[in-house]
Amino acid sequence: MNIIPLFISGAEIAFILFILVMVFGADKIPDIARGMGKGMKMLRNASNDIKTEIQKSAEKQGIDTDISKDVRGEIDKVKEDIDEITGSVKRRF
């Protein structure tokens, strides 16, 4: 499992949350989070609609839309080759 560093510590997150509570108040934070969640859902739905429209128009034009499967297959082959070369060597991050 890969861990992506956030470049922010737990104390900094707690400080940001403290400032949010002080600025907006504890009763407004759930409303803000709900509004942000709705906005993210609308954005995801819009991007999915655009993606399906592009795929439909590509299929009508006879363009192969399964190129991502080919690319993923090649990436998996390269990963397997690298794993065979490195053997039991593990990297530390």
PDB file of N, CA and C in Angstrom:
ATOM      1  N   MET A   1       0.839  -1.179   0.000  1.00  0.00           N
ATOM      2  CA  MET A   1       0.000   0.000   0.000  1.00  0.00           C
ATOM      3  C   MET A   1       0.879   1.234   0.000  1.00  0.00           C
ATOM      4  N   ASN A   2       0.654   2.105  -0.956  1.00  0.00           N
ATOM      5  CA  ASN A   2       1.426   3.331  -1.056  1.00  0.00           C
ATOM      6  C   ASN A   2       0.788   4.417  -0.212  1.00  0.00           C
ATOM      7  N   ILE A   3       1.620   5.126   0.528  1.00  0.00           N
ATOM      8  CA  ILE A   3       1.147   6.225   1.354  1.00  0.00           C
ATOM      9  C   ILE A   3       1.614   7.519   0.710  1.00  0.00           C
ATOM     10  N   ILE A   4       0.685   8.401   0.453  1.00  0.00           N
ATOM     11  CA  ILE A   4       1.008   9.676  -0.163  1.00  0.00           C
ATOM     12  C   ILE A   4       1.203  10.699   0.949  1.00  0.00           C
ATOM     13  N   PRO A   5       2.371  11.322   1.007  1.00  0.00           N
ATOM     14  CA  PRO A   5       2.588  12.319   2.055  1.00  0.00           C
ATOM     15  C   PRO A   5       1.734  13.558   1.814  1.00  0.00           C
ATOM     16  N   LEU A   6       1.159  14.066   2.869  1.00  0.00           N
ATOM     17  CA  LEU A   6       0.288  15.235   2.758  1.00  0.00           C
ATOM     18  C   LEU A   6       1.031  16.534   3.013  1.00  0.00           C
ATOM     19  N   PHE A   7       2.265  16.455   3.500  1.00  0.00           N
ATOM     20  CA  PHE A   7       3.062  17.620   3.830  1.00  0.00           C
ATOM     21  C   PHE A   7       2.382  18.490   4.875  1.00  0.00           C
ATOM     22  N   ILE A   8       1.577  17.875   5.717  1.00  0.00           N
ATOM     23  CA  ILE A   8       0.903  18.597   6.786  1.00  0.00           C
ATOM     24  C   ILE A   8       0.779  17.624   7.961  1.00  0.00           C
ATOM     25  N   SER A   9       1.103  18.098   9.145  1.00  0.00           N
ATOM     26  CA  SER A   9       1.094  17.214  10.310  1.00  0.00           C
ATOM     27  C   SER A   9      -0.269  17.223  11.001  1.00  0.00           C
ATOM     28  N   GLY A  10      -0.414  16.337  11.955  1.00  0.00           N
ATOM     29  CA  GLY A  10      -1.667  16.248  12.703  1.00  0.00           C
ATOM     30  C   GLY A  10      -1.947  17.502  13.496  1.00  0.00           C
ATOM     31  N   ALA A  11      -0.901  18.116  14.048  1.00  0.00           N
ATOM     32  CA  ALA A  11      -1.086  19.349  14.813  1.00  0.00           C
ATOM     33  C   ALA A  11      -1.574  20.484  13.910  1.00  0.00           C
ATOM     34  N   GLU A  12      -1.068  20.528  12.689  1.00  0.00           N
ATOM     35  CA  GLU A  12      -1.507  21.569  11.759  1.00  0.00           C
ATOM     36  C   GLU A  12      -2.964  21.366  11.352  1.00  0.00           C
ATOM     37  N   ILE A  13      -3.365  20.111  11.158  1.00  0.00           N
ATOM     38  CA  ILE A  13      -4.767  19.823  10.834  1.00  0.00           C
ATOM     39  C   ILE A  13      -5.670  20.229  11.992  1.00  0.00           C
ATOM     40  N   ALA A  14      -5.253  19.906  13.211  1.00  0.00           N
ATOM     41  CA  ALA A  14      -6.039  20.282  14.386  1.00  0.00           C
ATOM     42  C   ALA A  14      -6.156  21.797  14.492  1.00  0.00           C
ATOM     43  N   PHE A  15      -5.080  22.514  14.213  1.00  0.00           N
ATOM     44  CA  PHE A  15      -5.106  23.974  14.263  1.00  0.00           C
ATOM     45  C   PHE A  15      -6.067  24.540  13.224  1.00  0.00           C
ATOM     46  N   ILE A  16      -6.050  23.985  12.018  1.00  0.00           N
ATOM     47  CA  ILE A  16      -6.963  24.434  10.963  1.00  0.00           C
ATOM     48  C   ILE A  16      -8.410  24.184  11.373  1.00  0.00           C
ATOM     49  N   LEU A  17      -8.685  23.002  11.937  1.00  0.00           N
ATOM     50  CA  LEU A  17     -10.039  22.705  12.407  1.00  0.00           C
ATOM     51  C   LEU A  17     -10.468  23.661  13.521  1.00  0.00           C
ATOM     52  N   PHE A  18      -9.552  23.987  14.414  1.00  0.00           N
ATOM     53  CA  PHE A  18      -9.838  24.942  15.484  1.00  0.00           C
ATOM     54  C   PHE A  18     -10.211  26.304  14.910  1.00  0.00           C
ATOM     55  N   ILE A  19      -9.456  26.762  13.918  1.00  0.00           N
ATOM     56  CA  ILE A  19      -9.746  28.052  13.283  1.00  0.00           C
ATOM     57  C   ILE A  19     -11.113  28.008  12.590  1.00  0.00           C
ATOM     58  N   LEU A  20     -11.414  26.883  11.916  1.00  0.00           N
ATOM     59  CA  LEU A  20     -12.723  26.754  11.267  1.00  0.00           C
ATOM     60  C   LEU A  20     -13.862  26.857  12.268  1.00  0.00           C
ATOM     61  N   VAL A  21     -13.707  26.204  13.411  1.00  0.00           N
ATOM     62  CA  VAL A  21     -14.754  26.266  14.442  1.00  0.00           C
ATOM     63  C   VAL A  21     -14.879  27.682  14.970  1.00  0.00           C
ATOM     64  N   MET A  22     -13.762  28.365  15.138  1.00  0.00           N
ATOM     65  CA  MET A  22     -13.811  29.728  15.656  1.00  0.00           C
ATOM     66  C   MET A  22     -14.449  30.698  14.649  1.00  0.00           C
ATOM     67  N   VAL A  23     -14.173  30.509  13.368  1.00  0.00           N
ATOM     68  CA  VAL A  23     -14.676  31.439  12.357  1.00  0.00           C
ATOM     69  C   VAL A  23     -16.145  31.173  12.040  1.00  0.00           C
ATOM     70  N   PHE A  24     -16.486  29.913  11.775  1.00  0.00           N
ATOM     71  CA  PHE A  24     -17.839  29.594  11.324  1.00  0.00           C
ATOM     72  C   PHE A  24     -18.766  29.155  12.445  1.00  0.00           C
ATOM     73  N   GLY A  25     -18.244  28.654  13.512  1.00  0.00           N
ATOM     74  CA  GLY A  25     -19.074  28.142  14.594  1.00  0.00           C
ATOM     75  C   GLY A  25     -19.392  26.678  14.363  1.00  0.00           C
ATOM     76  N   ALA A  26     -19.599  25.965  15.447  1.00  0.00           N
ATOM     77  CA  ALA A  26     -19.818  24.516  15.374  1.00  0.00           C
ATOM     78  C   ALA A  26     -21.124  24.165  14.672  1.00  0.00           C
ATOM     79  N   ASP A  27     -22.109  25.056  14.717  1.00  0.00           N
ATOM     80  CA  ASP A  27     -23.399  24.739  14.104  1.00  0.00           C
ATOM     81  C   ASP A  27     -23.394  24.939  12.586  1.00  0.00           C
ATOM     82  N   LYS A  28     -22.476  25.721  12.038  1.00  0.00           N
ATOM     83  CA  LYS A  28     -22.424  25.980  10.595  1.00  0.00           C
ATOM     84  C   LYS A  28     -21.554  24.984   9.834  1.00  0.00           C
ATOM     85  N   ILE A  29     -20.621  24.325  10.498  1.00  0.00           N
ATOM     86  CA  ILE A  29     -19.686  23.426   9.817  1.00  0.00           C
ATOM     87  C   ILE A  29     -20.393  22.272   9.116  1.00  0.00           C
ATOM     88  N   PRO A  30     -21.392  21.598   9.726  1.00  0.00           N
ATOM     89  CA  PRO A  30     -22.083  20.533   8.975  1.00  0.00           C
ATOM     90  C   PRO A  30     -22.787  21.037   7.721  1.00  0.00           C
ATOM     91  N   ASP A  31     -23.348  22.244   7.783  1.00  0.00           N
ATOM     92  CA  ASP A  31     -24.001  22.822   6.596  1.00  0.00           C
ATOM     93  C   ASP A  31     -22.982  23.096   5.488  1.00  0.00           C
ATOM     94  N   ILE A  32     -21.820  23.591   5.869  1.00  0.00           N
ATOM     95  CA  ILE A  32     -20.767  23.862   4.890  1.00  0.00           C
ATOM     96  C   ILE A  32     -20.297  22.553   4.266  1.00  0.00           C
ATOM     97  N   ALA A  33     -20.078  21.531   5.093  1.00  0.00           N
ATOM     98  CA  ALA A  33     -19.628  20.230   4.584  1.00  0.00           C
ATOM     99  C   ALA A  33     -20.679  19.614   3.665  1.00  0.00           C
ATOM    100  N   ARG A  34     -21.947  19.758   4.017  1.00  0.00           N
ATOM    101  CA  ARG A  34     -23.028  19.231   3.189  1.00  0.00           C
ATOM    102  C   ARG A  34     -23.050  19.927   1.833  1.00  0.00           C
ATOM    103  N   GLY A  35     -22.906  21.231   1.842  1.00  0.00           N
ATOM    104  CA  GLY A  35     -22.874  21.989   0.595  1.00  0.00           C
ATOM    105  C   GLY A  35     -21.684  21.613  -0.277  1.00  0.00           C
ATOM    106  N   MET A  36     -20.524  21.413   0.343  1.00  0.00           N
ATOM    107  CA  MET A  36     -19.345  20.997  -0.410  1.00  0.00           C
ATOM    108  C   MET A  36     -19.543  19.600  -0.991  1.00  0.00           C
ATOM    109  N   GLY A  37     -20.171  18.715  -0.233  1.00  0.00           N
ATOM    110  CA  GLY A  37     -20.445  17.368  -0.727  1.00  0.00           C
ATOM    111  C   GLY A  37     -21.383  17.379  -1.924  1.00  0.00           C
ATOM    112  N   LYS A  38     -22.419  18.211  -1.856  1.00  0.00           N
ATOM    113  CA  LYS A  38     -23.347  18.326  -2.989  1.00  0.00           C
ATOM    114  C   LYS A  38     -22.637  18.883  -4.220  1.00  0.00           C
ATOM    115  N   GLY A  39     -21.775  19.854  -4.008  1.00  0.00           N
ATOM    116  CA  GLY A  39     -21.024  20.427  -5.120  1.00  0.00           C
ATOM    117  C   GLY A  39     -20.096  19.402  -5.758  1.00  0.00           C
ATOM    118  N   MET A  40     -19.433  18.600  -4.935  1.00  0.00           N
ATOM    119  CA  MET A  40     -18.545  17.564  -5.460  1.00  0.00           C
ATOM    120  C   MET A  40     -19.330  16.511  -6.227  1.00  0.00           C
ATOM    121  N   LYS A  41     -20.536  16.169  -5.732  1.00  0.00           N
ATOM    122  CA  LYS A  41     -21.374  15.192  -6.419  1.00  0.00           C
ATOM    123  C   LYS A  41     -21.816  15.724  -7.775  1.00  0.00           C
ATOM    124  N   MET A  42     -22.203  16.993  -7.828  1.00  0.00           N
ATOM    125  CA  MET A  42     -22.614  17.593  -9.100  1.00  0.00           C
ATOM    126  C   MET A  42     -21.452  17.617 -10.090  1.00  0.00           C
ATOM    127  N   LEU A  43     -20.255  17.926  -9.615  1.00  0.00           N
ATOM    128  CA  LEU A  43     -19.080  17.950 -10.476  1.00  0.00           C
ATOM    129  C   LEU A  43     -18.768  16.559 -11.013  1.00  0.00           C
ATOM    130  N   ARG A  44     -18.847  15.543 -10.142  1.00  0.00           N
ATOM    131  CA  ARG A  44     -18.593  14.166 -10.569  1.00  0.00           C
ATOM    132  C   ARG A  44     -19.632  13.717 -11.592  1.00  0.00           C
ATOM    133  N   ASN A  45     -20.906  14.039 -11.356  1.00  0.00           N
ATOM    134  CA  ASN A  45     -21.952  13.672 -12.314  1.00  0.00           C
ATOM    135  C   ASN A  45     -21.751  14.359 -13.656  1.00  0.00           C
ATOM    136  N   ALA A  46     -21.365  15.624 -13.625  1.00  0.00           N
ATOM    137  CA  ALA A  46     -21.134  16.357 -14.872  1.00  0.00           C
ATOM    138  C   ALA A  46     -19.959  15.751 -15.639  1.00  0.00           C
ATOM    139  N   SER A  47     -18.890  15.402 -14.933  1.00  0.00           N
ATOM    140  CA  SER A  47     -17.735  14.817 -15.622  1.00  0.00           C
ATOM    141  C   SER A  47     -18.072  13.436 -16.172  1.00  0.00           C
ATOM    142  N   ASN A  48     -18.894  12.676 -15.460  1.00  0.00           N
ATOM    143  CA  ASN A  48     -19.320  11.373 -15.975  1.00  0.00           C
ATOM    144  C   ASN A  48     -20.203  11.528 -17.212  1.00  0.00           C
ATOM    145  N   ASP A  49     -21.070  12.534 -17.215  1.00  0.00           N
ATOM    146  CA  ASP A  49     -21.910  12.793 -18.387  1.00  0.00           C
ATOM    147  C   ASP A  49     -21.059  13.160 -19.600  1.00  0.00           C
ATOM    148  N   ILE A  50     -20.068  14.002 -19.386  1.00  0.00           N
ATOM    149  CA  ILE A  50     -19.180  14.389 -20.482  1.00  0.00           C
ATOM    150  C   ILE A  50     -18.424  13.173 -21.004  1.00  0.00           C
ATOM    151  N   LYS A  51     -17.964  12.344 -20.087  1.00  0.00           N
ATOM    152  CA  LYS A  51     -17.217  11.138 -20.480  1.00  0.00           C
ATOM    153  C   LYS A  51     -18.091  10.203 -21.315  1.00  0.00           C
ATOM    154  N   THR A  52     -19.333   9.995 -20.902  1.00  0.00           N
ATOM    155  CA  THR A  52     -20.210   9.097 -21.659  1.00  0.00           C
ATOM    156  C   THR A  52     -20.549   9.689 -23.026  1.00  0.00           C
ATOM    157  N   GLU A  53     -20.728  11.008 -23.097  1.00  0.00           N
ATOM    158  CA  GLU A  53     -21.002  11.639 -24.388  1.00  0.00           C
ATOM    159  C   GLU A  53     -19.817  11.483 -25.340  1.00  0.00           C
ATOM    160  N   ILE A  54     -18.615  11.640 -24.817  1.00  0.00           N
ATOM    161  CA  ILE A  54     -17.425  11.473 -25.654  1.00  0.00           C
ATOM    162  C   ILE A  54     -17.314  10.033 -26.130  1.00  0.00           C
ATOM    163  N   GLN A  55     -17.586   9.074 -25.232  1.00  0.00           N
ATOM    164  CA  GLN A  55     -17.512   7.665 -25.620  1.00  0.00           C
ATOM    165  C   GLN A  55     -18.570   7.326 -26.665  1.00  0.00           C
ATOM    166  N   LYS A  56     -19.781   7.850 -26.501  1.00  0.00           N
ATOM    167  CA  LYS A  56     -20.843   7.585 -27.476  1.00  0.00           C
ATOM    168  C   LYS A  56     -20.488   8.142 -28.845  1.00  0.00           C
ATOM    169  N   SER A  57     -19.974   9.364 -28.866  1.00  0.00           N
ATOM    170  CA  SER A  57     -19.618   9.957 -30.159  1.00  0.00           C
ATOM    171  C   SER A  57     -18.428   9.237 -30.786  1.00  0.00           C
ATOM    172  N   ALA A  58     -17.507   8.745 -29.974  1.00  0.00           N
ATOM    173  CA  ALA A  58     -16.367   7.993 -30.501  1.00  0.00           C
ATOM    174  C   ALA A  58     -16.837   6.664 -31.077  1.00  0.00           C
ATOM    175  N   GLU A  59     -17.793   6.017 -30.421  1.00  0.00           N
ATOM    176  CA  GLU A  59     -18.325   4.752 -30.935  1.00  0.00           C
ATOM    177  C   GLU A  59     -19.085   4.972 -32.245  1.00  0.00           C
ATOM    178  N   LYS A  60     -19.805   6.083 -32.358  1.00  0.00           N
ATOM    179  CA  LYS A  60     -20.519   6.392 -33.596  1.00  0.00           C
ATOM    180  C   LYS A  60     -19.547   6.617 -34.748  1.00  0.00           C
ATOM    181  N   GLN A  61     -18.394   7.184 -34.436  1.00  0.00           N
ATOM    182  CA  GLN A  61     -17.393   7.450 -35.466  1.00  0.00           C
ATOM    183  C   GLN A  61     -16.525   6.227 -35.758  1.00  0.00           C
ATOM    184  N   GLY A  62     -16.693   5.167 -34.974  1.00  0.00           N
ATOM    185  CA  GLY A  62     -15.916   3.945 -35.185  1.00  0.00           C
ATOM    186  C   GLY A  62     -14.535   3.997 -34.572  1.00  0.00           C
ATOM    187  N   ILE A  63     -14.343   4.861 -33.605  1.00  0.00           N
ATOM    188  CA  ILE A  63     -13.048   4.982 -32.927  1.00  0.00           C
ATOM    189  C   ILE A  63     -13.004   3.983 -31.780  1.00  0.00           C
ATOM    190  N   ASP A  64     -11.869   3.286 -31.649  1.00  0.00           N
ATOM    191  CA  ASP A  64     -11.694   2.302 -30.579  1.00  0.00           C
ATOM    192  C   ASP A  64     -11.520   3.040 -29.257  1.00  0.00           C
ATOM    193  N   THR A  65     -12.425   2.783 -28.311  1.00  0.00           N
ATOM    194  CA  THR A  65     -12.363   3.449 -27.008  1.00  0.00           C
ATOM    195  C   THR A  65     -11.715   2.585 -25.944  1.00  0.00           C
ATOM    196  N   ASP A  66     -11.243   1.400 -26.297  1.00  0.00           N
ATOM    197  CA  ASP A  66     -10.640   0.505 -25.322  1.00  0.00           C
ATOM    198  C   ASP A  66      -9.120   0.630 -25.286  1.00  0.00           C
ATOM    199  N   ILE A  67      -8.607   1.778 -25.655  1.00  0.00           N
ATOM    200  CA  ILE A  67      -7.156   1.969 -25.652  1.00  0.00           C
ATOM    201  C   ILE A  67      -6.601   1.932 -24.228  1.00  0.00           C
ATOM    202  N   SER A  68      -7.401   2.326 -23.248  1.00  0.00           N
ATOM    203  CA  SER A  68      -6.923   2.313 -21.869  1.00  0.00           C
ATOM    204  C   SER A  68      -6.622   0.892 -21.411  1.00  0.00           C
ATOM    205  N   LYS A  69      -7.388  -0.079 -21.890  1.00  0.00           N
ATOM    206  CA  LYS A  69      -7.118  -1.470 -21.527  1.00  0.00           C
ATOM    207  C   LYS A  69      -5.780  -1.919 -22.098  1.00  0.00           C
ATOM    208  N   ASP A  70      -5.478  -1.491 -23.324  1.00  0.00           N
ATOM    209  CA  ASP A  70      -4.195  -1.833 -23.927  1.00  0.00           C
ATOM    210  C   ASP A  70      -3.042  -1.205 -23.152  1.00  0.00           C
ATOM    211  N   VAL A  71      -3.204   0.041 -22.779  1.00  0.00           N
ATOM    212  CA  VAL A  71      -2.155   0.746 -22.043  1.00  0.00           C
ATOM    213  C   VAL A  71      -1.955   0.103 -20.674  1.00  0.00           C
ATOM    214  N   ARG A  72      -3.047  -0.222 -19.988  1.00  0.00           N
ATOM    215  CA  ARG A  72      -2.932  -0.865 -18.679  1.00  0.00           C
ATOM    216  C   ARG A  72      -2.251  -2.222 -18.789  1.00  0.00           C
ATOM    217  N   GLY A  73      -2.555  -2.960 -19.848  1.00  0.00           N
ATOM    218  CA  GLY A  73      -1.906  -4.249 -20.063  1.00  0.00           C
ATOM    219  C   GLY A  73      -0.415  -4.095 -20.231  1.00  0.00           C
ATOM    220  N   GLU A  74       0.000  -3.104 -21.013  1.00  0.00           N
ATOM    221  CA  GLU A  74       1.434  -2.860 -21.206  1.00  0.00           C
ATOM    222  C   GLU A  74       2.101  -2.420 -19.907  1.00  0.00           C
ATOM    223  N   ILE A  75       1.424  -1.589 -19.132  1.00  0.00           N
ATOM    224  CA  ILE A  75       1.970  -1.146 -17.847  1.00  0.00           C
ATOM    225  C   ILE A  75       2.134  -2.340 -16.909  1.00  0.00           C
ATOM    226  N   ASP A  76       1.147  -3.230 -16.877  1.00  0.00           N
ATOM    227  CA  ASP A  76       1.247  -4.416 -16.034  1.00  0.00           C
ATOM    228  C   ASP A  76       2.408  -5.306 -16.453  1.00  0.00           C
ATOM    229  N   LYS A  77       2.636  -5.433 -17.756  1.00  0.00           N
ATOM    230  CA  LYS A  77       3.769  -6.224 -18.240  1.00  0.00           C
ATOM    231  C   LYS A  77       5.092  -5.624 -17.774  1.00  0.00           C
ATOM    232  N   VAL A  78       5.202  -4.307 -17.864  1.00  0.00           N
ATOM    233  CA  VAL A  78       6.424  -3.641 -17.435  1.00  0.00           C
ATOM    234  C   VAL A  78       6.627  -3.809 -15.931  1.00  0.00           C
ATOM    235  N   LYS A  79       5.545  -3.705 -15.154  1.00  0.00           N
ATOM    236  CA  LYS A  79       5.653  -3.902 -13.705  1.00  0.00           C
ATOM    237  C   LYS A  79       6.127  -5.309 -13.380  1.00  0.00           C
ATOM    238  N   GLU A  80       5.600  -6.303 -14.089  1.00  0.00           N
ATOM    239  CA  GLU A  80       6.036  -7.680 -13.863  1.00  0.00           C
ATOM    240  C   GLU A  80       7.497  -7.850 -14.209  1.00  0.00           C
ATOM    241  N   ASP A  81       7.944  -7.247 -15.309  1.00  0.00           N
ATOM    242  CA  ASP A  81       9.350  -7.331 -15.694  1.00  0.00           C
ATOM    243  C   ASP A  81      10.241  -6.685 -14.643  1.00  0.00           C
ATOM    244  N   ILE A  82       9.822  -5.563 -14.121  1.00  0.00           N
ATOM    245  CA  ILE A  82      10.607  -4.879 -13.084  1.00  0.00           C
ATOM    246  C   ILE A  82      10.652  -5.724 -11.825  1.00  0.00           C
ATOM    247  N   ASP A  83       9.532  -6.333 -11.448  1.00  0.00           N
ATOM    248  CA  ASP A  83       9.505  -7.192 -10.270  1.00  0.00           C
ATOM    249  C   ASP A  83      10.427  -8.389 -10.441  1.00  0.00           C
ATOM    250  N   GLU A  84      10.502  -8.941 -11.647  1.00  0.00           N
ATOM    251  CA  GLU A  84      11.396 -10.062 -11.895  1.00  0.00           C
ATOM    252  C   GLU A  84      12.853  -9.633 -11.790  1.00  0.00           C
ATOM    253  N   ILE A  85      13.159  -8.442 -12.264  1.00  0.00           N
ATOM    254  CA  ILE A  85      14.539  -7.953 -12.234  1.00  0.00           C
ATOM    255  C   ILE A  85      14.974  -7.640 -10.808  1.00  0.00           C
ATOM    256  N   THR A  86      14.121  -6.936 -10.067  1.00  0.00           N
ATOM    257  CA  THR A  86      14.509  -6.516  -8.723  1.00  0.00           C
ATOM    258  C   THR A  86      14.468  -7.663  -7.733  1.00  0.00           C
ATOM    259  N   GLY A  87      13.639  -8.650  -7.970  1.00  0.00           N
ATOM    260  CA  GLY A  87      13.559  -9.794  -7.069  1.00  0.00           C
ATOM    261  C   GLY A  87      13.029  -9.399  -5.715  1.00  0.00           C
ATOM    262  N   SER A  88      13.789  -9.709  -4.687  1.00  0.00           N
ATOM    263  CA  SER A  88      13.316  -9.461  -3.326  1.00  0.00           C
ATOM    264  C   SER A  88      13.762  -8.122  -2.784  1.00  0.00           C
ATOM    265  N   VAL A  89      14.339  -7.275  -3.611  1.00  0.00           N
ATOM    266  CA  VAL A  89      14.781  -5.953  -3.159  1.00  0.00           C
ATOM    267  C   VAL A  89      13.539  -5.086  -2.929  1.00  0.00           C
ATOM    268  N   LYS A  90      13.445  -4.535  -1.756  1.00  0.00           N
ATOM    269  CA  LYS A  90      12.303  -3.681  -1.424  1.00  0.00           C
ATOM    270  C   LYS A  90      12.798  -2.258  -1.188  1.00  0.00           C
ATOM    271  N   ARG A  91      12.016  -1.303  -1.617  1.00  0.00           N
ATOM    272  CA  ARG A  91      12.364   0.090  -1.435  1.00  0.00           C
ATOM    273  C   ARG A  91      11.722   0.608  -0.164  1.00  0.00           C
ATOM    274  N   ARG A  92      12.419   1.537   0.478  1.00  0.00           N
ATOM    275  CA  ARG A  92      11.880   2.195   1.667  1.00  0.00           C
ATOM    276  C   ARG A  92      11.594   3.640   1.313  1.00  0.00           C
ATOM    277  N   PHE A  93      10.436   4.136   1.713  1.00  0.00           N
ATOM    278  CA  PHE A  93      10.087   5.519   1.432  1.00  0.00           C
ATOM    279  C   PHE A  93      10.084   6.317   2.696  1.00  0.00           C
TER     280      PHE A  93
END
